[in-house]
Short mmCIF file of C-alpha atoms in Angstrom, two decimals:
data_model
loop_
_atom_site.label_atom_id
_atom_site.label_comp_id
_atom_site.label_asym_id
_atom_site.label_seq_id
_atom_site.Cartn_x
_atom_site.Cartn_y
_atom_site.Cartn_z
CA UNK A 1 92.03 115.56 102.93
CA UNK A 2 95.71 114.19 101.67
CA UNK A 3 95.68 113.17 98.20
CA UNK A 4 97.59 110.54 96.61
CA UNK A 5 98.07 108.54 93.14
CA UNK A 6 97.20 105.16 94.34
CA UNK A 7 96.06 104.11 97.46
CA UNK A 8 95.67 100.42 98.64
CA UNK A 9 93.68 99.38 101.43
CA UNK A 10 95.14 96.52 103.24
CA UNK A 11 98.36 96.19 104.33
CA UNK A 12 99.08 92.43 104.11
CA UNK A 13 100.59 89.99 102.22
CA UNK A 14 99.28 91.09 98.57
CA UNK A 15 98.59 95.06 99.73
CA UNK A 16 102.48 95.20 101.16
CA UNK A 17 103.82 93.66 97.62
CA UNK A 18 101.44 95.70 95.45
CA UNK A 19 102.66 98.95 97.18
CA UNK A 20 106.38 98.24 96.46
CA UNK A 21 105.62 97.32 93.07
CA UNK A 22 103.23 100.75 92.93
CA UNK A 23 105.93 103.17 94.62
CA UNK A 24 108.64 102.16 92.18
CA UNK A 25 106.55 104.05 89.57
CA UNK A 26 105.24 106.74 91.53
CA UNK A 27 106.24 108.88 94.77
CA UNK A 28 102.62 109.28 95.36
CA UNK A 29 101.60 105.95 97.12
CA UNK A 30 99.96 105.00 100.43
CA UNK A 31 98.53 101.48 101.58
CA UNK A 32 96.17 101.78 104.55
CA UNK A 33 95.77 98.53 107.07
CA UNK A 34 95.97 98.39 110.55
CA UNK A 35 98.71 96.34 112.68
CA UNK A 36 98.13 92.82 114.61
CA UNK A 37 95.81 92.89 116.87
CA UNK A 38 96.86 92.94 120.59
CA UNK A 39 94.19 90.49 121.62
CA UNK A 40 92.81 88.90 118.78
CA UNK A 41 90.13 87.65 121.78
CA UNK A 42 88.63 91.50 122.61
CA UNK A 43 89.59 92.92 118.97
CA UNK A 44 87.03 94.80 117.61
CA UNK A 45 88.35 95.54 114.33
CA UNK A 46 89.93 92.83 110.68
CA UNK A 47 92.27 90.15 110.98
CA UNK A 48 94.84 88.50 108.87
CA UNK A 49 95.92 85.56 107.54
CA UNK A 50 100.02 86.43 108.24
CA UNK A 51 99.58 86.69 111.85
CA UNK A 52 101.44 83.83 111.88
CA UNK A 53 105.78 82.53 112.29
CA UNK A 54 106.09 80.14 109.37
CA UNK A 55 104.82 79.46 105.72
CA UNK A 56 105.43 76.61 103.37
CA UNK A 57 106.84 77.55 100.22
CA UNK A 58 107.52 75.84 97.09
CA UNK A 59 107.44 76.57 93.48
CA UNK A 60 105.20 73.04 92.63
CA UNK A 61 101.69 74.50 92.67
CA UNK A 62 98.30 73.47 92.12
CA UNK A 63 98.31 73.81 88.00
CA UNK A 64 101.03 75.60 85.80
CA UNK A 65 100.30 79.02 86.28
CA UNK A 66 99.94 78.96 90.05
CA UNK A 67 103.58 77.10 89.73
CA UNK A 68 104.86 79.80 87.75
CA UNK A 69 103.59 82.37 90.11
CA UNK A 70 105.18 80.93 92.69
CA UNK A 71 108.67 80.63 91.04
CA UNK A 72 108.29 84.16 90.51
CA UNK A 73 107.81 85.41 93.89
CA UNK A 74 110.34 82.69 95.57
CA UNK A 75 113.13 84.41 92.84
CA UNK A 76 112.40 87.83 94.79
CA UNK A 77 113.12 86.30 98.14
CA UNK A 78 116.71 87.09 98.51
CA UNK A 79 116.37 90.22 96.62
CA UNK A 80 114.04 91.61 99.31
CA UNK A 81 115.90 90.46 102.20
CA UNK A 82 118.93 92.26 100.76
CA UNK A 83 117.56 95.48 100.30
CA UNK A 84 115.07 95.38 103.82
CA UNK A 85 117.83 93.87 105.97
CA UNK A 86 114.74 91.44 107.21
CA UNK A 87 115.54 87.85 107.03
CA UNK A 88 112.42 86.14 106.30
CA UNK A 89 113.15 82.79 104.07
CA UNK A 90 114.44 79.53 104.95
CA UNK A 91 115.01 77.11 101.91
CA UNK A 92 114.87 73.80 103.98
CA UNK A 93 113.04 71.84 100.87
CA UNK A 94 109.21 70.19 101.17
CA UNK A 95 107.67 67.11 101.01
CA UNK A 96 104.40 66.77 99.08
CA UNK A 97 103.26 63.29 100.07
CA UNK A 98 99.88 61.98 98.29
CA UNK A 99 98.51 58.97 96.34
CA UNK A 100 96.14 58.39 93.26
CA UNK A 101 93.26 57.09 95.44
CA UNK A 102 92.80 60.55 97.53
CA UNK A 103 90.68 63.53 96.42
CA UNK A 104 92.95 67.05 96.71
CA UNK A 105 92.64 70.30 95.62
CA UNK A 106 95.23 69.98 92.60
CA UNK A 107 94.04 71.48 89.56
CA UNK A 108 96.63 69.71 87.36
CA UNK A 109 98.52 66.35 88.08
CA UNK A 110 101.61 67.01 90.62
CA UNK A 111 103.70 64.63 89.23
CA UNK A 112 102.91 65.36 85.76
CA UNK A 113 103.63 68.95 86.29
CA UNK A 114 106.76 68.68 88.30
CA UNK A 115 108.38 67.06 85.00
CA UNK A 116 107.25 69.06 82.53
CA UNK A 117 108.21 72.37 84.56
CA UNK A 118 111.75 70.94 84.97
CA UNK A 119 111.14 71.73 88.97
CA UNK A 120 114.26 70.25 90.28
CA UNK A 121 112.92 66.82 92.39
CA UNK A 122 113.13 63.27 93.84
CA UNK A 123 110.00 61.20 92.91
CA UNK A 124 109.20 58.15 95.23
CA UNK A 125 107.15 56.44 93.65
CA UNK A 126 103.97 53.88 95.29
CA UNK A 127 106.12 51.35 97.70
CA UNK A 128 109.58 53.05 97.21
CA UNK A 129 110.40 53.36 101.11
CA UNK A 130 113.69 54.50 100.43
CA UNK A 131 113.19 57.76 101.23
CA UNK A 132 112.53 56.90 104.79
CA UNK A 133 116.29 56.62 105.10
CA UNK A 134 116.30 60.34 103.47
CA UNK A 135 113.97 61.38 106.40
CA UNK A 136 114.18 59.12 109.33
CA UNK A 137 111.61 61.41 111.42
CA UNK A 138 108.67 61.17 109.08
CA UNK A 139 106.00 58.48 108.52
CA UNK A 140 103.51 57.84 105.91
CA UNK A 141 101.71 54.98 104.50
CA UNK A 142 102.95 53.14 101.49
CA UNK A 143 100.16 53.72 99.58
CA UNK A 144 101.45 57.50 99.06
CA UNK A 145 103.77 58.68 96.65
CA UNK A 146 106.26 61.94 98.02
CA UNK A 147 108.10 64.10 95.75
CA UNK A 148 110.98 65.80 97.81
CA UNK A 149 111.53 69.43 96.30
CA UNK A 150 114.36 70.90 97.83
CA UNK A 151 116.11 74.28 98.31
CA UNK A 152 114.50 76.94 96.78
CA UNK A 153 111.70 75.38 98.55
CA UNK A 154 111.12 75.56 102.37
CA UNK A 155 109.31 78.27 104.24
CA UNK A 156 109.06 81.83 105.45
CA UNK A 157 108.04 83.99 108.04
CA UNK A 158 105.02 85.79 106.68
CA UNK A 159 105.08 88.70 109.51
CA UNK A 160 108.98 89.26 108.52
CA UNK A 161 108.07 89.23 104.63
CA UNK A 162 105.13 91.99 105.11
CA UNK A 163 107.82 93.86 107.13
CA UNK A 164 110.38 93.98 104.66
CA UNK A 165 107.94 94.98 101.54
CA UNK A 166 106.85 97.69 103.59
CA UNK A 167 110.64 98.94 104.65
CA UNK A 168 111.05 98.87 100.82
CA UNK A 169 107.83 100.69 99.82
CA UNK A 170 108.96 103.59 102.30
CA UNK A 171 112.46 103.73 100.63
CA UNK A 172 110.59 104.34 97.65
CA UNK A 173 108.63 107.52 98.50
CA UNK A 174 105.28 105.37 99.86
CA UNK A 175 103.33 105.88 103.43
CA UNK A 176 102.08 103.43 105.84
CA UNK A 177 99.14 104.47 107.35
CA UNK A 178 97.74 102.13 110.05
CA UNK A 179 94.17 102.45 109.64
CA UNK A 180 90.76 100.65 109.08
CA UNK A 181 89.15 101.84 105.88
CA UNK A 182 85.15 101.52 106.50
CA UNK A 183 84.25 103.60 103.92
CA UNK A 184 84.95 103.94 99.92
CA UNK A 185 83.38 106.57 97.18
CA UNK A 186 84.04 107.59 93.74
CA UNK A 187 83.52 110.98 92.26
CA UNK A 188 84.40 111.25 89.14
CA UNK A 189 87.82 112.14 88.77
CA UNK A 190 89.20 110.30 92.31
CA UNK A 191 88.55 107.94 94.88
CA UNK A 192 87.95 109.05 98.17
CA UNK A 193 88.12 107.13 101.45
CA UNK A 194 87.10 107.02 105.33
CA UNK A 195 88.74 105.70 107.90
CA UNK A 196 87.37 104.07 110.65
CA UNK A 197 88.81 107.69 113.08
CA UNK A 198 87.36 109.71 110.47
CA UNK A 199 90.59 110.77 108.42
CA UNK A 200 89.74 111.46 104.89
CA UNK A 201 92.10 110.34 101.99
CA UNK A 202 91.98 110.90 98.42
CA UNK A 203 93.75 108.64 95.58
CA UNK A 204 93.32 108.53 91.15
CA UNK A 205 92.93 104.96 91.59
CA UNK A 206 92.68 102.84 94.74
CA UNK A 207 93.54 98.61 95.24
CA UNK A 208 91.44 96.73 97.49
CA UNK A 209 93.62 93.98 99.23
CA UNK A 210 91.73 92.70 102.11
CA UNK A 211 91.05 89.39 101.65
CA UNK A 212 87.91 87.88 103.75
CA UNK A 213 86.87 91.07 104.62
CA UNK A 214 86.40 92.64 100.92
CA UNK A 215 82.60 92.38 101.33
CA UNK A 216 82.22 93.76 104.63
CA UNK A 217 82.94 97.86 104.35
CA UNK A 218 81.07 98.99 101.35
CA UNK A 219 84.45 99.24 99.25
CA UNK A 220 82.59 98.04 95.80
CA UNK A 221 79.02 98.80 94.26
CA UNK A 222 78.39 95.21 94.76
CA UNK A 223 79.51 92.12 96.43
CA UNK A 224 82.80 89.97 94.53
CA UNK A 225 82.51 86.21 94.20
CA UNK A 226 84.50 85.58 96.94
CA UNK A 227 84.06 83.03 99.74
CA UNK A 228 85.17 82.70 103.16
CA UNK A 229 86.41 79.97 104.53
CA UNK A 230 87.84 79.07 108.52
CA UNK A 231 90.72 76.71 108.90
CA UNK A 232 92.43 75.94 111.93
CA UNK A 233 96.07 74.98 112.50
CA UNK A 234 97.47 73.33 115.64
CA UNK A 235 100.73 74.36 117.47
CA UNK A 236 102.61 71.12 118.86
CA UNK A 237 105.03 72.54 121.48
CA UNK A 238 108.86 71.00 121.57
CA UNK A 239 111.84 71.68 123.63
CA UNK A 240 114.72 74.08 122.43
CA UNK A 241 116.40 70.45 121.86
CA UNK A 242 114.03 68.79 119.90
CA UNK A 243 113.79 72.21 117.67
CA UNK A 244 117.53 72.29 117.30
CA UNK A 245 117.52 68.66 116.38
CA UNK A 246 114.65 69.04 113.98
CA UNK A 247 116.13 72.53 112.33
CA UNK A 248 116.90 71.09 108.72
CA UNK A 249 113.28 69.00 108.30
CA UNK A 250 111.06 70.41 105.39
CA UNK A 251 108.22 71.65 105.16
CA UNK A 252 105.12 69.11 104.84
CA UNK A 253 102.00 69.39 102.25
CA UNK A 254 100.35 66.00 102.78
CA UNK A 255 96.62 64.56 101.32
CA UNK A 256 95.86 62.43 103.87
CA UNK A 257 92.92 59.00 103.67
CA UNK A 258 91.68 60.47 107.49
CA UNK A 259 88.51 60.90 108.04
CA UNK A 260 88.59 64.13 109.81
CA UNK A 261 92.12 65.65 108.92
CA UNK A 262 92.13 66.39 105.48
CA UNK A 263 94.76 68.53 102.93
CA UNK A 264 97.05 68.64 105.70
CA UNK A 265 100.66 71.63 105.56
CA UNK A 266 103.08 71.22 107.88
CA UNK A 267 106.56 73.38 109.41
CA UNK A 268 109.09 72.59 111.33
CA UNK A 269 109.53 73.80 114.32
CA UNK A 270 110.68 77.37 114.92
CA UNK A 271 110.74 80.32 118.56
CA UNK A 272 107.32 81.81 118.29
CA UNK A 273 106.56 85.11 120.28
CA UNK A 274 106.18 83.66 123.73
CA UNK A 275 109.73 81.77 123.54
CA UNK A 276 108.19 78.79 122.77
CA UNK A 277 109.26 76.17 119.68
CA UNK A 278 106.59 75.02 117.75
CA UNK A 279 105.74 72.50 114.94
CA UNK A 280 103.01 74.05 112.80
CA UNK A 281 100.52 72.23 111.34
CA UNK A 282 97.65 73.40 109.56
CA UNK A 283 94.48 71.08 107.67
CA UNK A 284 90.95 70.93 106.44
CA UNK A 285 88.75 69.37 108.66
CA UNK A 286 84.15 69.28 108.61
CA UNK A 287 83.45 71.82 111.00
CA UNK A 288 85.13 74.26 108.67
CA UNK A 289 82.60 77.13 107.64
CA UNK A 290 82.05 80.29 105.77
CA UNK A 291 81.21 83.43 107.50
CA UNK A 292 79.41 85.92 105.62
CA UNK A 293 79.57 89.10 107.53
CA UNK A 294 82.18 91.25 109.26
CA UNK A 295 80.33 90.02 112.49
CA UNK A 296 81.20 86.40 111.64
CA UNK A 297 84.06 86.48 110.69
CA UNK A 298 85.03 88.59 113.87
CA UNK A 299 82.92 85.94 115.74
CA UNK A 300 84.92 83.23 114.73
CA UNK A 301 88.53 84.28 115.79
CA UNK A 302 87.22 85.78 118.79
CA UNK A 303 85.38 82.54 120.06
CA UNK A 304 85.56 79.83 117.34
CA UNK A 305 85.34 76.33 118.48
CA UNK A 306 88.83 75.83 116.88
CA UNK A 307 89.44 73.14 119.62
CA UNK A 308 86.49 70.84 118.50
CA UNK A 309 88.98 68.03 116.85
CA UNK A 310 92.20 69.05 118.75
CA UNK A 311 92.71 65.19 119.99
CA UNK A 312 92.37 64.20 115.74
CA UNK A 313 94.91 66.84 115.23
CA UNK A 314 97.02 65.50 117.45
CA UNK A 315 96.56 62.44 116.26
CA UNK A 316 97.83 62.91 112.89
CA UNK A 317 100.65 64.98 113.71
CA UNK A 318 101.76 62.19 116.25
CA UNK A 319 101.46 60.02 113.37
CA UNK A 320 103.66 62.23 111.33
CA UNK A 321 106.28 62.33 112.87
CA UNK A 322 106.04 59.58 116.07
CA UNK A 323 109.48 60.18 116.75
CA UNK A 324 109.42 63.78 117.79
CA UNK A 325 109.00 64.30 122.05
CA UNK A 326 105.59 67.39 122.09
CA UNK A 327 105.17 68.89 125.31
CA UNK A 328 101.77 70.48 124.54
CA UNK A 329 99.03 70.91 121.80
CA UNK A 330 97.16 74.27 121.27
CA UNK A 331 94.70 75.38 118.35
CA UNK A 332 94.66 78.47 116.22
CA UNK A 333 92.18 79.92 114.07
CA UNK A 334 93.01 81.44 110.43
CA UNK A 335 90.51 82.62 107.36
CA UNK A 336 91.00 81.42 103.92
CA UNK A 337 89.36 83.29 101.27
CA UNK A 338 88.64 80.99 97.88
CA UNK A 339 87.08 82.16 94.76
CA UNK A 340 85.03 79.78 92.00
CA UNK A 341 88.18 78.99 89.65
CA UNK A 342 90.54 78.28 92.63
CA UNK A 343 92.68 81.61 90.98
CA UNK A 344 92.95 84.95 92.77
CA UNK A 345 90.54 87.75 91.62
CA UNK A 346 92.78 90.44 90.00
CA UNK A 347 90.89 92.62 88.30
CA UNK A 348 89.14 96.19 87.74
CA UNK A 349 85.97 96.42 89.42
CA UNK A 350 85.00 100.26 88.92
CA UNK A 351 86.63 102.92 86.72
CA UNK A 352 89.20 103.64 89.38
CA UNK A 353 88.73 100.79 91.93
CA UNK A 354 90.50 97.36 91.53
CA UNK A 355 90.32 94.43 93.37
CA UNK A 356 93.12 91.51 94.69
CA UNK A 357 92.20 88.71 96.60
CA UNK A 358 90.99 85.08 97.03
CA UNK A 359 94.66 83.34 97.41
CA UNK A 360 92.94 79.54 98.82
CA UNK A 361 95.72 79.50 101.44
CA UNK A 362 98.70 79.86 99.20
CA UNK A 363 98.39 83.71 99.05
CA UNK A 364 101.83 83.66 101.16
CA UNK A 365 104.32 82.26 98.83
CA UNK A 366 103.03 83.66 95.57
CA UNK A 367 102.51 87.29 97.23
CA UNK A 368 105.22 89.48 95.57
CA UNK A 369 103.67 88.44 91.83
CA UNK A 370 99.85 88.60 93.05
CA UNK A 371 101.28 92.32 94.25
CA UNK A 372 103.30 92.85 90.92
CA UNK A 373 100.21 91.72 88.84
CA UNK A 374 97.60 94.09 90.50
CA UNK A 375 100.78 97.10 90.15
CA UNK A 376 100.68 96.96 87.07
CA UNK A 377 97.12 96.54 86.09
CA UNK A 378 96.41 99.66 88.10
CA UNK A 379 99.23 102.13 86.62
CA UNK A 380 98.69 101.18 82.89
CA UNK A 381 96.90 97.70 82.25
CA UNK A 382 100.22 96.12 82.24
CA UNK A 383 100.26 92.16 82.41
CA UNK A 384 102.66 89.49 83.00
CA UNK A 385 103.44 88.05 79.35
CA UNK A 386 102.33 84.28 79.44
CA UNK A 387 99.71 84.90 82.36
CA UNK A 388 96.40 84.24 81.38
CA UNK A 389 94.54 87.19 81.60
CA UNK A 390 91.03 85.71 81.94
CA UNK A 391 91.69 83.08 85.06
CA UNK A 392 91.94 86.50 87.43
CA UNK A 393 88.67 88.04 86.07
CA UNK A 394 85.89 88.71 88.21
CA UNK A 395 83.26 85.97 87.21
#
């Protein structure tokens, strides 16, 4: 058995920040996750949400706090690319386009809080079309409002960003183990934990980052308040030409009045792992459900009906942009994992097992302070000063 000072299980977006953050204050850290899977079809293990070439960024958020979180963790962008050497941040700006007459998912008013925040911005306003001569490639109806927010907002490649936290964690003294953790115990004085080939680890205090699958491996007493939820994005091929002529459009978060295609995120496009340029777009649509078990959720990216409204995704993204040429349209299937309060759980959940997760889709952007919050709660109770302490409770 190898013993360490902190352990966290789950080697994404929030595990990879939190173990940086953890091996800056002690030479005594591991986080255990396994890679991406080779065939996500016949995997028989977790999945991630970062498997994935491009986020949206922006430091606009859903209320003040989540804004402020995400100004925090854009601020470290350069800083980590620096010290990684792993380019992983483009600031190309984003558009958020919605209107007073659609329901979203905001938990304070956008336009409201992009004044008051001093978040650098162009508002157009209901009927201003000017800003079609700003972006000559996008349409949407004039019943929306758009706020353009540019550079330090754009997007990221999440796969690059997990890479370079990691290549900094192991500068600091910390190990990458790539394992499945199936099995978590207390005994008094330390945690100690199973992997799914039977190693045996040992930690003073261990941080659970695993997202959708939290509930699924006996890593708590009980079950956390967290909910899964699928999602499904849609990758609209282009030529190298098209990309190259496309390379400085923003990134897209856009509450549409469609029936099926709701809450809709979009990128431009960008060389994914087959050669291929693709513009990403992502939404909310009915079919979406919530697996409960490790079976279900393993059910759902192995054979999820993820093509059910391809033609209405296609549709809309048409729509968005009707002057782009797409060769092809293909589905993908992601995980969200939401919580009651619409804030990530960060909290303790035993007297040496804490818990980070439940990031609604944003978990991406805002990783490197979800990571610094849970750091710092786990080596001395530390907090952010002017971060509510009670909206990342367990409830």
């Amino acid at each position: 058995m190898i013993d360490f000072e902190y352990i966290v299980i789950g080697n994404g977006l929030f595990g990879s920040a939190a173990a940086r953050y953890l091996s800056q204050e002690s030479k005594d850290v591991a986080v255990i996750g396994p890679g991406e899977p080779k065939d996500e079809l016949t995997h028989d293990g977790v999945y991630a949400s970062h498997y994935d070439e491009r986020r949206m960024v922006r430091i606009l958020g859903r209320s003040r706090i989540r804004s402020e979180i995400g100004r925090m963790a854009m601020d470290n962008y350069r800083m980590l690319e620096e010290k990684s050497g792993i380019p992983f941040y483009e600031p190309v700006g984003c558009l958020i386009v919605n209107s007073d007459g659609v329901q979203d998912n905001n938990l304070e008013p956008p336009r409201e809080l992009v004044r008051t925040l001093n978040i650098a911005h162009t508002l157009y306003e209901e009927g201003d079309s000017s800003w079609r001569k700003v972006f000559p490639d996008f349409d949407f109806p004039e019943t929306h409002w758009i706020i353009h927010e540019p550079d330090p907002a754009g997007m990221i490649d999440p796969r690059a960003m997990l890479r370079a936290q990691n290549v900094i964690a192991r500068q600091q003294g910390a190990v990458v183990i790539p394992e499945i953790v199936v099995h978590v115990e207390e005994d008094g004085h330390f945690v100690q934990i199973e992997t799914r080939s039977g190693a045996r680890y040992r930690a003073r205090k261990v941080l659970v980052t695993v997202g959708s699958f939290t509930n699924c491996f006996n890593l708590f007493p009980h079950k956390l308040p967290l909910q899964s939820e699928t999602e499904i994005i849609v990758l609209g091929r282009v030529s190298s030409t098209e990309a190259d002529r496309l390379s400085g459009m923003p990134t897209i978060s856009y509450f549409t009045e469609d029936a099926v295609i709701r809450d809709v995120y979009m990128a431009p496009p960008v060389r994914y792992a087959d050669g291929n340029f693709y513009v990403k777009m992502g939404a909310n649509t009915p079919t979406d459900y919530h697996p409960n078990n490790l079976a279900e959720i393993q059910d759902w990216f192995r054979h999820g009906k993820s093509d059910v409204h391809l033609g209405d995704f296609e549709r809309v993204l048409r729509a968005i942009v009707p002057q782009v040429e797409f060769l092809s349209f293909q589905t993908k299937r992601c995980i969200l994992t939401r919580t009651a309060n619409k804030y990530p759980i960060i909290d303790q959940i035993t007297d040496r097992s804490y818990v980070a997760s439940g990031a609604h889709g944003s978990g991406a952007k805002s990783s490197d302070t979800m990571g610094r919050l849970a750091a710092g709660l786990l080596t001395d109770c530390r907090w952010l000063p002017g971060m509510p302490r009670d909206l990342f409770r367990v409830v």
